[in-house]
Tab-separated table of C-alpha atoms in Angstrom:
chain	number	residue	atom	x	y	z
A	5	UNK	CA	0.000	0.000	0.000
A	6	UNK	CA	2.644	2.214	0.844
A	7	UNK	CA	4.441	2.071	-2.206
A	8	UNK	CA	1.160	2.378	-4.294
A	9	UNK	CA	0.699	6.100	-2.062
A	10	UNK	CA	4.901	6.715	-3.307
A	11	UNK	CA	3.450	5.873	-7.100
A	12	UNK	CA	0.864	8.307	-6.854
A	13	UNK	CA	2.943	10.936	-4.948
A	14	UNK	CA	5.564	10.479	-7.854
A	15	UNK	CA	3.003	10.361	-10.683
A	16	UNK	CA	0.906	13.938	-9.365
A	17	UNK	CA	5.033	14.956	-9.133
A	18	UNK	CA	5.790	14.274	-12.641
A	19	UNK	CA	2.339	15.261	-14.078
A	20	UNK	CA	3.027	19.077	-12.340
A	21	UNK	CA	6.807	18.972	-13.670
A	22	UNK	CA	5.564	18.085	-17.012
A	23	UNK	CA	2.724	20.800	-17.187
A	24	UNK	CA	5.055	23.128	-16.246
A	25	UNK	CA	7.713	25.876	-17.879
A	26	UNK	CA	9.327	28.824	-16.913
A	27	UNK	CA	12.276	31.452	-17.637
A	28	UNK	CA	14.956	33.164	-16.354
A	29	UNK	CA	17.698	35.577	-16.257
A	30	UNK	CA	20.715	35.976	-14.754
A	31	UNK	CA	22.713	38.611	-13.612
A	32	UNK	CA	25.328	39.281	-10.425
A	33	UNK	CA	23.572	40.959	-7.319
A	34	UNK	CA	25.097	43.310	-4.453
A	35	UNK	CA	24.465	40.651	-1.798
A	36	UNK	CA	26.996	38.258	-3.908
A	37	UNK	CA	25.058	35.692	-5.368
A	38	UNK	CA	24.636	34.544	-8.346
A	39	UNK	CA	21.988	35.433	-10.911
A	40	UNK	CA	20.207	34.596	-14.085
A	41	UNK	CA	21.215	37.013	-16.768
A	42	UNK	CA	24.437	35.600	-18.710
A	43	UNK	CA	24.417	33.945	-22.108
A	44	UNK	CA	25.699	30.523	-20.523
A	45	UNK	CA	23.262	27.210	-21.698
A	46	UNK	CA	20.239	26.901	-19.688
A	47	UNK	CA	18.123	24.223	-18.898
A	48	UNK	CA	14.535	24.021	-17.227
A	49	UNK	CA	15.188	23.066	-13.593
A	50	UNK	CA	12.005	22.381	-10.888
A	51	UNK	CA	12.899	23.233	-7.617
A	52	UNK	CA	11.199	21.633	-4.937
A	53	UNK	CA	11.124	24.399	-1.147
A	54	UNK	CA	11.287	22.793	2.162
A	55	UNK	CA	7.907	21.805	3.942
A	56	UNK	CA	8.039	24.929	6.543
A	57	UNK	CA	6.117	27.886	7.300
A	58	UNK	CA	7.047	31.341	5.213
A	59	UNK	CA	9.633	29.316	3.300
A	60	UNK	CA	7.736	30.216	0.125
A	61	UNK	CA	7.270	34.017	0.883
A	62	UNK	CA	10.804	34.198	2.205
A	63	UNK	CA	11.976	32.791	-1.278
A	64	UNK	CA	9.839	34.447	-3.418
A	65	UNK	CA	10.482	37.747	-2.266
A	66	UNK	CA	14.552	36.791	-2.435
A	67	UNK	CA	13.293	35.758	-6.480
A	68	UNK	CA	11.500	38.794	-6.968
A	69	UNK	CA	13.938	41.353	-5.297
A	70	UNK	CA	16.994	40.357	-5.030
A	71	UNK	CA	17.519	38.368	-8.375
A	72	UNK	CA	14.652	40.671	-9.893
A	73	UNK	CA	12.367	37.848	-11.745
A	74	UNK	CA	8.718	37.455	-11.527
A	75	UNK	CA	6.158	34.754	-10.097
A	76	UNK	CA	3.769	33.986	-12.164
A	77	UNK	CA	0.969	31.732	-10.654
A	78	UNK	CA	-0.506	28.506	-12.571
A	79	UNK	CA	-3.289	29.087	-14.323
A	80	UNK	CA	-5.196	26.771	-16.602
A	81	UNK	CA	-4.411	29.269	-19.705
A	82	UNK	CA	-0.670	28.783	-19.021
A	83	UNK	CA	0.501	25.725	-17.733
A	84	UNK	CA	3.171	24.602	-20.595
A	85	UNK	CA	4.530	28.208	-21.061
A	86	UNK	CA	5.131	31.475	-20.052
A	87	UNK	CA	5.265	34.457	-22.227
A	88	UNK	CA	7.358	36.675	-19.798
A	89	UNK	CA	11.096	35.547	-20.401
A	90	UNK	CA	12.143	36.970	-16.868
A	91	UNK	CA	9.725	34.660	-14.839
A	92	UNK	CA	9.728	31.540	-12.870
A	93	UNK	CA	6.669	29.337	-12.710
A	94	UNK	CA	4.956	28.648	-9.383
A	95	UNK	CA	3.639	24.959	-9.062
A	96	UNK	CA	2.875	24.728	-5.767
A	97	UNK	CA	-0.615	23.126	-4.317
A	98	UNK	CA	-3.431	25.076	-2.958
A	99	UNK	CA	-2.905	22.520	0.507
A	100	UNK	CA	0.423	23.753	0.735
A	101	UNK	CA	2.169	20.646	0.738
A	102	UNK	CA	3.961	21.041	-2.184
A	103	UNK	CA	6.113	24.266	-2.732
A	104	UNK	CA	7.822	24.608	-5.535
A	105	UNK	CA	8.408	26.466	-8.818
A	106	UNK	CA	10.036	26.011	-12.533
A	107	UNK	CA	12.375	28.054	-14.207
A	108	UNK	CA	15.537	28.094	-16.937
A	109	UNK	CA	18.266	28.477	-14.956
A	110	UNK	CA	22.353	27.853	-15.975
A	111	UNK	CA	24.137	25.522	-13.886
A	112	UNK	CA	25.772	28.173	-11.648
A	113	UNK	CA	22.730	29.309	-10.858
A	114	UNK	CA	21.596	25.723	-9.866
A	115	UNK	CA	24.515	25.519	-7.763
A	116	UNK	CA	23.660	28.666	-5.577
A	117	UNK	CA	19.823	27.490	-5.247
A	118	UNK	CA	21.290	23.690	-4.062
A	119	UNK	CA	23.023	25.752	-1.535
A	120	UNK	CA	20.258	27.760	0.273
A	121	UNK	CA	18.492	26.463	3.149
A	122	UNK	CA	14.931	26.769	1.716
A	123	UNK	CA	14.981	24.225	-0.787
A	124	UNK	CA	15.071	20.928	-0.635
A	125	UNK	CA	14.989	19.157	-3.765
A	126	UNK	CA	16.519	20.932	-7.195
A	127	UNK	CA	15.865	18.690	-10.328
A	128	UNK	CA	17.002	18.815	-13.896
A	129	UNK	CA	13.179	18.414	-15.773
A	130	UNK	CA	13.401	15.566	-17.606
A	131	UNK	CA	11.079	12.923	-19.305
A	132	UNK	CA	10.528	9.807	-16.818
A	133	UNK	CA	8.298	6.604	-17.091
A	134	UNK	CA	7.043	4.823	-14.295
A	135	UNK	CA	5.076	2.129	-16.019
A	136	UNK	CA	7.174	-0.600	-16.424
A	137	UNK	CA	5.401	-3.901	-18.229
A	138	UNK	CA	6.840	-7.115	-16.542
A	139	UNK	CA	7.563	-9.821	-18.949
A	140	UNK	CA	4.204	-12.016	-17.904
A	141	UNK	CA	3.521	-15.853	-18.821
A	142	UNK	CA	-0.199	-17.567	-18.868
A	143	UNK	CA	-0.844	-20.760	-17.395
A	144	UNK	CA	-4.313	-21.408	-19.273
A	145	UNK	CA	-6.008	-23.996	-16.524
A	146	UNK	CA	-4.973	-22.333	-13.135
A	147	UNK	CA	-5.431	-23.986	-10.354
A	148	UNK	CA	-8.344	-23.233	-8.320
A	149	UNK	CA	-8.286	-19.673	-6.888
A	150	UNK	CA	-5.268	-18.589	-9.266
A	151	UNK	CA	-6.993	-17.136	-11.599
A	152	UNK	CA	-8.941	-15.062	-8.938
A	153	UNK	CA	-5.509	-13.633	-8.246
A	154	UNK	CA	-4.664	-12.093	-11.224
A	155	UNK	CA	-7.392	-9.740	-12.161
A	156	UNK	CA	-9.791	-7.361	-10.100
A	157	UNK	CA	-12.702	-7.729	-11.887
A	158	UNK	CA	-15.087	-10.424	-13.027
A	159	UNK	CA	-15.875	-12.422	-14.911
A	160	UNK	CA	-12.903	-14.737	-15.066
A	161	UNK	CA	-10.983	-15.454	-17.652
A	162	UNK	CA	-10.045	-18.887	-17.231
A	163	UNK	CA	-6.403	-18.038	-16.997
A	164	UNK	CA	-3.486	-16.978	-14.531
A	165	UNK	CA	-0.917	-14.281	-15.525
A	166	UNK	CA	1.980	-14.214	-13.597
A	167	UNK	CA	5.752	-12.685	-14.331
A	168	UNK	CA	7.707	-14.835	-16.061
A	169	UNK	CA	10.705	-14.219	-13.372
A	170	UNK	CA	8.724	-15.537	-10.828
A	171	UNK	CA	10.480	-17.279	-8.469
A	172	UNK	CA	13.956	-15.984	-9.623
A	173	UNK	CA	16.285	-16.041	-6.959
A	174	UNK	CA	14.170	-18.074	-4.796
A	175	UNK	CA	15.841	-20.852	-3.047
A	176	UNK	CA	13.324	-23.203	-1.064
A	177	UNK	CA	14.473	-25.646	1.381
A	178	UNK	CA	11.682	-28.196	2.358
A	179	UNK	CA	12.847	-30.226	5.832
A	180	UNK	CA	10.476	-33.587	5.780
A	181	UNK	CA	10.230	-35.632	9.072
């Protein structure tokens, strides 16, 4: 059950990454670190704030005054893109368990975000699959109660499905008196 609830968590986690774009520039401020305003490669980052009261408003404003970009909420109009070239994209849940936001950002930049104490998780966006088909073989008259096993719903199907790997790396040691 538990890892079904990580699936899900991971799934709503990649579906908000992948809905999700933002820029940014980069430039040097007075308080020494690093900004967005040189020509260096960019790539779209998500960056993931710690779970803690007035984290968010404590970043945002450093975003918005001290590196001088914009926050520009979700909206259903704008979810793959922003127009504005100077702003970062604010994913984070209504409940406010998830903060976060997604932006272009050069490595160097990256570097000085991994280093704050507000955020907690900076990844590279990237494409990710969590469906993985297992390799499955049919025995076509199960057992009794097999076939139950392998699907939720009825009405039966007269046969059990079950990963061909099963039992791989199983040893069995049967002690008869």
């Amino acid at each position: 059950m538990k890892i079904l609830k990580n699936i899900i968590f991971i799934s709503v986690l990649i579906y908000l990454f992948a809905s999700v774009e933002s820029v940014v520039q980069k430039s040097k401020n007075e308080d020494n670190t690093i900004s967005d305003s040189s020509n260096s490669p960019k790539s779209i980052y998500n960056i993931i704030l710690k779970n803690m009261e007035s984290v968010q408003s404590t970043h945002y404003d450093w975003l918005t005054n001290k590196q001088n970009k914009c926050v520009k909420e979700k909206s259903e109009q704008s979810i793959s893109s922003i127009d504005d070239k100077n702003c970062v994209k604010d994913f984070s849940s209504q409940d406010g368990r998830l903060k976060g936001y997604s932006g272009w950002f050069t490595e160097e930049f990256v570097k000085e975000l991994k280093k704050r104490n507000d955020v907690d998780i900076v990844e590279k966006d990237q494409i990710m699959s969590i469906q993985y088909v297992v390799p499955r073989d049919i025995q076509i008259t199960p057992t009794e109660g097999l076939d139950r096993i392998d699907q939720a719903k009825f009405p039966l199907d007269g046969q059990y499905a079950f990963p061909n790997s099963a039992g791989q790396g199983v040893n069995i040691f049967v002690v008869g008196t």
